[in-house]
XYZ file of C-alpha atoms in Angstrom:
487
model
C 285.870 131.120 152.133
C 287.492 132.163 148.680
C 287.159 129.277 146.209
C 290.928 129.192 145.925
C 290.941 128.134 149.744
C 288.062 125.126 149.029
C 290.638 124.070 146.854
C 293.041 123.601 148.233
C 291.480 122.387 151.364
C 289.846 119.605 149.166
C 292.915 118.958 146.898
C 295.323 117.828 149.095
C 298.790 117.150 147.798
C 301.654 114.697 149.102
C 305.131 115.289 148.516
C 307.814 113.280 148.047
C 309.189 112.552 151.878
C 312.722 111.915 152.708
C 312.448 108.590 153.768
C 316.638 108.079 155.102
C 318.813 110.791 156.690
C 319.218 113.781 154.702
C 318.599 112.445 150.945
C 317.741 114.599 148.226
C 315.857 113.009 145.977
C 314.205 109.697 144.373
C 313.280 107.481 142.167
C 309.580 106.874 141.361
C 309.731 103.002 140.595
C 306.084 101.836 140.314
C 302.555 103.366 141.194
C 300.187 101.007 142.683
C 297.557 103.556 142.318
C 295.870 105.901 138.907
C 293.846 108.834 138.761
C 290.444 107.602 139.668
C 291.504 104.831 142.279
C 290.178 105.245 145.824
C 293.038 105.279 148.707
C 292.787 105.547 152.278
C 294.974 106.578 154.915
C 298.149 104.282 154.963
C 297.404 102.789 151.699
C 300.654 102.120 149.997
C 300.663 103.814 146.564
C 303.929 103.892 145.178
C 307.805 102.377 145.543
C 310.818 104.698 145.389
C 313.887 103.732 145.298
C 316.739 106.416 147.188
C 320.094 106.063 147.580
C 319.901 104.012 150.175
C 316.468 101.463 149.569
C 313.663 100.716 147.478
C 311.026 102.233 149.925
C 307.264 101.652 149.924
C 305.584 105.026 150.309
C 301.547 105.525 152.305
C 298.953 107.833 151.169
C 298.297 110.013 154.273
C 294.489 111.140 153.204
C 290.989 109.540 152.163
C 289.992 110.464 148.977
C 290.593 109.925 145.314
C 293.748 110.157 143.017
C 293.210 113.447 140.991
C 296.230 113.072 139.592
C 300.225 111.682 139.553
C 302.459 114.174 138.878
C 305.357 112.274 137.721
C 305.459 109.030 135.929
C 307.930 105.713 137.139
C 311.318 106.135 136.295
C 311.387 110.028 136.820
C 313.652 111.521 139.837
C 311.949 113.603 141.931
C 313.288 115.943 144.275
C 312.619 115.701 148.048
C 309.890 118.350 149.145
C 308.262 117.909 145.225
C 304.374 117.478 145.244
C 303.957 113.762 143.262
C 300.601 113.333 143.891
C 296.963 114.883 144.510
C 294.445 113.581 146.044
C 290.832 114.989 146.212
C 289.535 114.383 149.651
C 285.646 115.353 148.211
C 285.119 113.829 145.282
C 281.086 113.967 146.318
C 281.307 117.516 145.612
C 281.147 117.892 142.044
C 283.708 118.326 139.665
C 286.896 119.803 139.906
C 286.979 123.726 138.923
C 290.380 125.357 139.098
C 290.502 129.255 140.692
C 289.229 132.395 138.939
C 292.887 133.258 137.278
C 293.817 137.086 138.921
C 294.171 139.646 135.919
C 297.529 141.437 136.703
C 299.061 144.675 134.937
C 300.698 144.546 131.747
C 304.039 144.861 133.212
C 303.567 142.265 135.860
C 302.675 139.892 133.058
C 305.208 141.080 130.928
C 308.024 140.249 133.856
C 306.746 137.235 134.526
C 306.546 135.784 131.140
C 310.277 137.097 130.262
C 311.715 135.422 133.497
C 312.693 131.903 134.766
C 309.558 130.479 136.728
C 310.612 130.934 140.253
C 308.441 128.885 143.288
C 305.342 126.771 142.758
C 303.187 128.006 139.963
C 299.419 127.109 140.361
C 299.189 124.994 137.197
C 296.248 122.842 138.399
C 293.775 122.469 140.706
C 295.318 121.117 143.875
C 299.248 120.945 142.865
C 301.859 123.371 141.470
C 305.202 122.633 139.987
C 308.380 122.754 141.730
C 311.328 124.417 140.533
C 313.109 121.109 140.367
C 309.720 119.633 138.764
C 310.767 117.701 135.292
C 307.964 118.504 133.620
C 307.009 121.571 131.946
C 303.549 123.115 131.071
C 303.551 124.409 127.304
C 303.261 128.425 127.082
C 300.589 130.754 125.871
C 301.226 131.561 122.400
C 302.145 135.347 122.004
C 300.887 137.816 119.245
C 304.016 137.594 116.939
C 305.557 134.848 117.692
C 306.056 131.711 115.553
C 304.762 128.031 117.012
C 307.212 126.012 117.871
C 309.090 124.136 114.521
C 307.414 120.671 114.609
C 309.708 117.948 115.735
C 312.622 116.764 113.217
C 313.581 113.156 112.959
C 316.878 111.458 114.668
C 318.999 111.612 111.074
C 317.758 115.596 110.531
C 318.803 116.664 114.334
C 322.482 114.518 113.605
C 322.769 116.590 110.222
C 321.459 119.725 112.573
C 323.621 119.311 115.473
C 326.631 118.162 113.398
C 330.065 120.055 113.218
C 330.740 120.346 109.495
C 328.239 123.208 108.796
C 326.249 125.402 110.797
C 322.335 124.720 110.284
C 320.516 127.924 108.701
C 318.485 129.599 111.684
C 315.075 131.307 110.611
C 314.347 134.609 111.567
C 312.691 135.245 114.389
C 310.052 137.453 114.432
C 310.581 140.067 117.446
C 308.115 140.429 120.526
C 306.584 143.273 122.013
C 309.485 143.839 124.299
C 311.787 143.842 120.950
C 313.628 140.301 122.282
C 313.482 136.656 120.298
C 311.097 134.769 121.244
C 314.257 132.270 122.146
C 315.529 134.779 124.421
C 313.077 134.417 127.178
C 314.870 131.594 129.046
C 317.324 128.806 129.159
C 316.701 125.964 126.764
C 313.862 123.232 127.775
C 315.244 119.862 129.352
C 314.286 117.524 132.177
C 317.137 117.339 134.672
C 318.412 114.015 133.556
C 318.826 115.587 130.298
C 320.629 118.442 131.467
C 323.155 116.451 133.469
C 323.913 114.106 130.418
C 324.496 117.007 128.385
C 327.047 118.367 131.400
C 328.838 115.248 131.701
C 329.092 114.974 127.357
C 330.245 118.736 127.166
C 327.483 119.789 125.110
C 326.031 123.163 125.182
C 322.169 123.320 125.266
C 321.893 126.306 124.110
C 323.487 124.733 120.466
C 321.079 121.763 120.084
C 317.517 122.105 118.040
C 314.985 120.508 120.147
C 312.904 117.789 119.149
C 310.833 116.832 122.383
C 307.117 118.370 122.538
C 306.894 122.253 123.606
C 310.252 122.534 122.083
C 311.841 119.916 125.376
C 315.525 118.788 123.729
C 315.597 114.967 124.731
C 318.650 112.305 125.101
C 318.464 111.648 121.674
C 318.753 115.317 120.721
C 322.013 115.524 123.430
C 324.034 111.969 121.657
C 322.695 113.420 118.142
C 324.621 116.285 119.075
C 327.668 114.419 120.723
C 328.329 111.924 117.775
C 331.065 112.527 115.621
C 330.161 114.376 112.499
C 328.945 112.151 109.712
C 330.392 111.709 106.339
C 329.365 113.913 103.729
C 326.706 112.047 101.657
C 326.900 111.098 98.137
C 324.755 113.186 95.999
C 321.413 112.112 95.589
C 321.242 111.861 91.844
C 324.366 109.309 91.813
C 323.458 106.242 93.507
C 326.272 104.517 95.700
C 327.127 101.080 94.145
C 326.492 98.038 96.461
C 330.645 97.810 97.055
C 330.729 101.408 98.142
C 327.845 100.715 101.077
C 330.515 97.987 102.237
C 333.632 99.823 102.606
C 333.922 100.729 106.061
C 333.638 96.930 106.541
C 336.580 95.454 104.907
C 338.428 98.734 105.762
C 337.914 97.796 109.729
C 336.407 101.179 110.137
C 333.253 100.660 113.270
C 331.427 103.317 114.962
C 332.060 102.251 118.110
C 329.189 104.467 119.375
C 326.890 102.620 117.774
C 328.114 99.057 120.140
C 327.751 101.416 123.562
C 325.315 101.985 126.290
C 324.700 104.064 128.645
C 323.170 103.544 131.892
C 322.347 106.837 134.073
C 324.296 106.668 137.582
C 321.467 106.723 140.171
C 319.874 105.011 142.914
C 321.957 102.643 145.394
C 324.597 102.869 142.084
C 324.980 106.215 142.492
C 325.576 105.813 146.519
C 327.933 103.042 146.343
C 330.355 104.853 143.882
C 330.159 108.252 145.993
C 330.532 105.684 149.541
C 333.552 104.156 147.950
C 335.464 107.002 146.673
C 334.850 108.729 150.181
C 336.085 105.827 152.258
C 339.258 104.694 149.769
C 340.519 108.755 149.662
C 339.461 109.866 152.961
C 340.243 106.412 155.427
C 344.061 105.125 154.929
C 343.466 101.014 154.257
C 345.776 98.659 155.615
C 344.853 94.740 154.371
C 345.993 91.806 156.290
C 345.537 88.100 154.983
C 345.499 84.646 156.874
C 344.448 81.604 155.623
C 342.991 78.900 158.440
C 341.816 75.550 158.367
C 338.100 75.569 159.338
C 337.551 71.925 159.144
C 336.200 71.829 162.480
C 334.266 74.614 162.024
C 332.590 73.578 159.280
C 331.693 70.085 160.869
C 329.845 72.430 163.668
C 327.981 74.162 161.383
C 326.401 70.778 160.416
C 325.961 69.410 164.348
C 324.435 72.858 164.440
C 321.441 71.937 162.000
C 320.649 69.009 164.089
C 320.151 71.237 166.839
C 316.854 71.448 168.450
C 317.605 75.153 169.215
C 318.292 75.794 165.803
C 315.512 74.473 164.208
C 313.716 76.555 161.397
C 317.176 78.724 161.511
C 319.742 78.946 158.768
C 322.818 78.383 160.148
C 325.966 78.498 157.305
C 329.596 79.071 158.061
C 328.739 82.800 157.668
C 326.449 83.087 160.937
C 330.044 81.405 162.226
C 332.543 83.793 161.197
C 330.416 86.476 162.192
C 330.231 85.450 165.638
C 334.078 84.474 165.552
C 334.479 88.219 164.518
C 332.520 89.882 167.269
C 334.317 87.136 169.815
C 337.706 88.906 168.562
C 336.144 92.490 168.695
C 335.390 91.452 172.273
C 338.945 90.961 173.102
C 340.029 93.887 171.244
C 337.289 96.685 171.503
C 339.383 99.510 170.461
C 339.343 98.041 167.233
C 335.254 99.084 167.399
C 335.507 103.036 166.833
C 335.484 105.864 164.083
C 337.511 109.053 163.195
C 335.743 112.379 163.819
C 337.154 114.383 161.429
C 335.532 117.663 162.355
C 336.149 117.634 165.939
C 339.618 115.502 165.941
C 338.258 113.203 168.182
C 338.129 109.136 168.141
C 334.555 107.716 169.523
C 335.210 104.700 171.121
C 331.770 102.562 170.435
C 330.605 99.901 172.978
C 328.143 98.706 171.105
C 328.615 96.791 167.989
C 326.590 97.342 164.886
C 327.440 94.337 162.568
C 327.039 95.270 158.629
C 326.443 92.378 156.022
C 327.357 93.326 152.434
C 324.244 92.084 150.178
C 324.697 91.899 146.235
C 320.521 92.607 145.090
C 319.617 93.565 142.167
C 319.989 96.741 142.318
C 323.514 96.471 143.661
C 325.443 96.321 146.658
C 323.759 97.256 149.773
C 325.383 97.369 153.742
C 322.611 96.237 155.978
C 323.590 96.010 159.614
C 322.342 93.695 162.577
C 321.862 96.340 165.814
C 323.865 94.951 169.053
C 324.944 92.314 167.511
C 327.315 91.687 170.197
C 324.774 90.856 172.972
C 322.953 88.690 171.076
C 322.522 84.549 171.516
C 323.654 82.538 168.281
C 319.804 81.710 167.484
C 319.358 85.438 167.879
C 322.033 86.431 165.231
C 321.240 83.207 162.772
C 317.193 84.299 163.045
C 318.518 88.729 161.997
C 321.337 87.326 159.796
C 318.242 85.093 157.907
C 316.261 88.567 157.942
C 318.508 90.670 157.084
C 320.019 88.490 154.045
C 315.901 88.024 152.598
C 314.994 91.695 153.134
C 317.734 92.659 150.985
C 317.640 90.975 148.345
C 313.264 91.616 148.146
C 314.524 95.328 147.877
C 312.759 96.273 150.928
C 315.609 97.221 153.410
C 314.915 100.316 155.048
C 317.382 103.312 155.205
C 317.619 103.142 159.483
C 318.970 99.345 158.574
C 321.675 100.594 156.538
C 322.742 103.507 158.886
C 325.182 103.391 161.938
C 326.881 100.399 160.725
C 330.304 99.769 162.884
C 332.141 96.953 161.132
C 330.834 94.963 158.445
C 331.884 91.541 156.927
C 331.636 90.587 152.727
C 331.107 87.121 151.941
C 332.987 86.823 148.554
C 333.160 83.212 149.067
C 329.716 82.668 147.859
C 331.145 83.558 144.434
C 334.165 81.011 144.295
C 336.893 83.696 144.961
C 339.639 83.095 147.510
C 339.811 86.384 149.211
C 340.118 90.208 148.162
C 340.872 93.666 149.500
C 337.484 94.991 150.583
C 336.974 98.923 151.225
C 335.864 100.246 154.330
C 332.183 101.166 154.681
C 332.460 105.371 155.294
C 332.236 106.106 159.030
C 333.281 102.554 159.958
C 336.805 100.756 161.328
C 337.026 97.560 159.416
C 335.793 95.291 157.515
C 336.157 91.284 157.002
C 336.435 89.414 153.787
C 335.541 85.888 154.036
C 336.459 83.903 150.860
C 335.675 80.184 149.456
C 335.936 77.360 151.765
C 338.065 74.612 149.683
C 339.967 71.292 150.158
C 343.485 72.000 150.229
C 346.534 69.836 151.223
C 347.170 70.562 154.479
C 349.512 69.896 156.880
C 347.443 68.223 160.015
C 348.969 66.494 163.445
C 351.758 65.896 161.447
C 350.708 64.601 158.475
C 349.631 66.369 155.197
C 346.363 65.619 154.655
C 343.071 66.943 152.744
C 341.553 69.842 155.137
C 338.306 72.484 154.734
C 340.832 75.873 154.162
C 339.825 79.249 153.635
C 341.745 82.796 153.106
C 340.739 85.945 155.125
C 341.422 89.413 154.645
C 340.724 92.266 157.142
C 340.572 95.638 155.932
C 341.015 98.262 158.973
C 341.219 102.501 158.798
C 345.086 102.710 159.935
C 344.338 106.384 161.910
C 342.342 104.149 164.178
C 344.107 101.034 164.052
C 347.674 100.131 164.340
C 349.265 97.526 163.009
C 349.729 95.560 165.801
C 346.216 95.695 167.104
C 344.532 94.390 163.392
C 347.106 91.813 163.145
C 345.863 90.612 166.682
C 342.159 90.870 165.347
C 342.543 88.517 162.045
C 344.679 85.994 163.888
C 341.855 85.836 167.406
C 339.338 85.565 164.037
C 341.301 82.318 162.785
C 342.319 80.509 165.958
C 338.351 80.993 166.369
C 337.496 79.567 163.152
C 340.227 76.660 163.275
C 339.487 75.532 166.706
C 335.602 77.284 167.165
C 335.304 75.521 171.069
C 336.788 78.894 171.940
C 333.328 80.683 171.013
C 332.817 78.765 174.738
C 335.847 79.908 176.504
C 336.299 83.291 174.666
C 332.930 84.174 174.343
């Protein structure tokens, strides 16, 4: 057995998984675990967050952390080794593989060209292509070390538009090429993509990062507008001149901005939302109800024995008023196949809650919700609601959703025009419950009153049919005895 082989039979790495249906990449939020610590099998060591969930991830070996390959807050592609564990730590101390000497021109190639696959950087690990860190280079005979790092106001002055910075010779390597020459200019991904999104060419900014890495502060340095010439040095600036742009109303408005990288459940909402509001055509229907009664059953219903140790709100309510009217009109319960021009027809119902967390809005859905008892739904809807907002819903929750409803209520606001969830037929906006004059038996008189709003994909459903959804959703809600004889 070659030592290369011991290796990597003791060193055994774990990539980053993809933990929902077909994501790409995550976020490293916190490590439970440093180099040194003891794991076992199924030991939780670190939280990612995708574009779906903040997901807990286990350790699937015994052994020792040799080392984490990314710290928190990095974005890590899906298939990328983030850590190593050494399964033998009795066995002395690490020793990394005899290095093989190759020809001159093999090294030569290689050192000219973008790294391409896993490069065997450490014991145990190598880095990805997509990997956002970067080893520093042998130095060369001939070439210059890398220019030690400038300060923020230097790389503004460098990267500025009123006059090209003076560029030092380069002494020439063996192959007769600048040393800058030999690939595209060092950045983590994040980097890159701000730089993408600001128009700014890497290739024109000086790096300031270690190993020559150009950093966000080298990329806005670079996208600022050009600064002022300065006054010469030998005539100071009198103390009005420094408060000028003041009383001339003059701000860098720059300087009163941030920006926030899009990523995470972010990043999924905005791409979900432009899908579903230029892909599905939305139709929005509104009815306002009196739920007086309903609202008095929701507080007979916290008396009840069968309840106990439940929470039962006018939400767990209208959601079972909702899947009573999906009952009576099931071909409101389908979805568009684009691809195949065919409508699926689903007789199984999939209810989706919208959940603001802190991280944003998430879509988690309660499975068959149609066949379950009221204690059933009240005891998922509690679940579902708590999981969420911990952070720890899992991707299957959030997947296969059918219709969802969006309690804006809880925020004061009447009503809205909620977007589809992709893939699904319609959702329901339920908005603040409020005493309103109302006109009762005959007499006007102060009643519980809400607004709805039911958004619906119009290829699927006509007219007709979602108007006959939101009213069977109301008559449920205003007189909610027919959960009995329509349920």
């Amino acid at each position: 057995m070659t030592a290369s082989t011991a290796n990597a039979q003791r060193f055994r790495e774990f990539k980053m998984p993809d933990v929902g249906e077909g994501l790409t990449e995550a976020e490293i939020l916190k490590w439970y675990v440093k180099p040194g610590d003891t794991v076992t099998d199924g030991q939780v060591v670190c939280e990612v967050e995708t574009a779906k969930a903040a997901v807990e991830l286990p350790i699937p070996y015994d052994g020792v952390v040799h080392e984490l390959n990314f710290g928190e807050g990095v974005t890590v592609d899906v298939g990328t080794v983030i850590i190593s564990v050494d399964t033998d730590p009795g066995a002395g101390p690490a020793t990394a593989p005899a290095a093989v000497e190759a020809p001159p021109e093999a090294a030569k190639a290689e050192e000219e060209a973008e790294p391409q696959g896993r490069q065997a950087v450490l014991v145990g690990y190598g880095a990805a292509p997509s990997s956002t860190k970067r080893r520093a280079r042998k130095p060369q005979p001939g070439v210059p070390a890398q220019p030690e790092p400038v300060s923020a106001a230097l790389q503004a002055e460098l990267n500025g538009r009123t006059a090209p910075a003076p560029v030092a010779p380069v002494a020439p390597v063996a192959n007769g090429t600048s040393a800058g020459a030999a690939g595209r200019p060092l950045a983590k991904p994040p980097v890159r993509k701000l730089a993408k999104d600001l128009g700014i060419d890497l290739a024109t900014i000086v790096p300031s990062g270690p190993d020559g890495i150009i950093t966000r502060e080298d990329v806005h340095a670079a996208a600022a507008p050009a600064a002022a010439p300065a006054a010469p040095a030998q005539v100071p600036a009198p103390v009005a001149e420094a408060v000028a742009p003041a009383e001339t109303g003059v701000v860098n408005a720059a300087a009163r901005e941030r920006r926030v990288p899009v990523k995470g459940v972010r990043k999924a909402t905005a791409q979900a939302m432009v899908a579903s509001a230029f892909t599905a055509p939305h139709v929005t229907e509104f009815i306002t109800v009196d739920v007086t009664r309903t609202m008095k059953l929701v507080q007979e219903l916290k008396q009840d024995p069968d309840m106990a140790g439940l929470r039962v709100n006018p939400l767990l309510l209208v959601a079972r008023a909702f899947l009573v009217a999906l009952k009576r009109h099931p071909e409101v319960n389908a979805a568009w196949d684009e691809a195949r021009q065919e409508i699926v027809y689903k007789d199984y119902v999939n209810l989706g809650i919208a959940a603001a967390t802190p991280r944003g809005l998430i879509v988690p859905n309660i499975k068959d919700a149609g066949i379950k008892t009221l204690p059933q739904l009240a005891a998922e809807l509690g679940d579902l609601v708590a999981t969420a907002r911990e952070g720890k819903t899992s991707p299957a929750a959030m997947t296969g959703g059918t219709v969802t409803i969006t309690n804006v209520g809880v925020f004061g606001v009447d009503t809205g025009t909620p977007i589809l969830n992709p893939g699904e037929s319609a959702i329901l906006a339920f908005g603040a419950v409020k005493l309103q004059p109302w006109v009762h038996k005959g007499k006007v008189k102060a009643r519980q009153v809400t607004t709805l709003a039911l958004s619906f994909d119009h290829r699927l459903v006509d007219g007709e049919l979602g108007s006959k959804l939101l009213a069977d959703i109301a008559a449920v809600l205003e007189r909610p005895k027919r959960l009995i004889t329509w349920g």
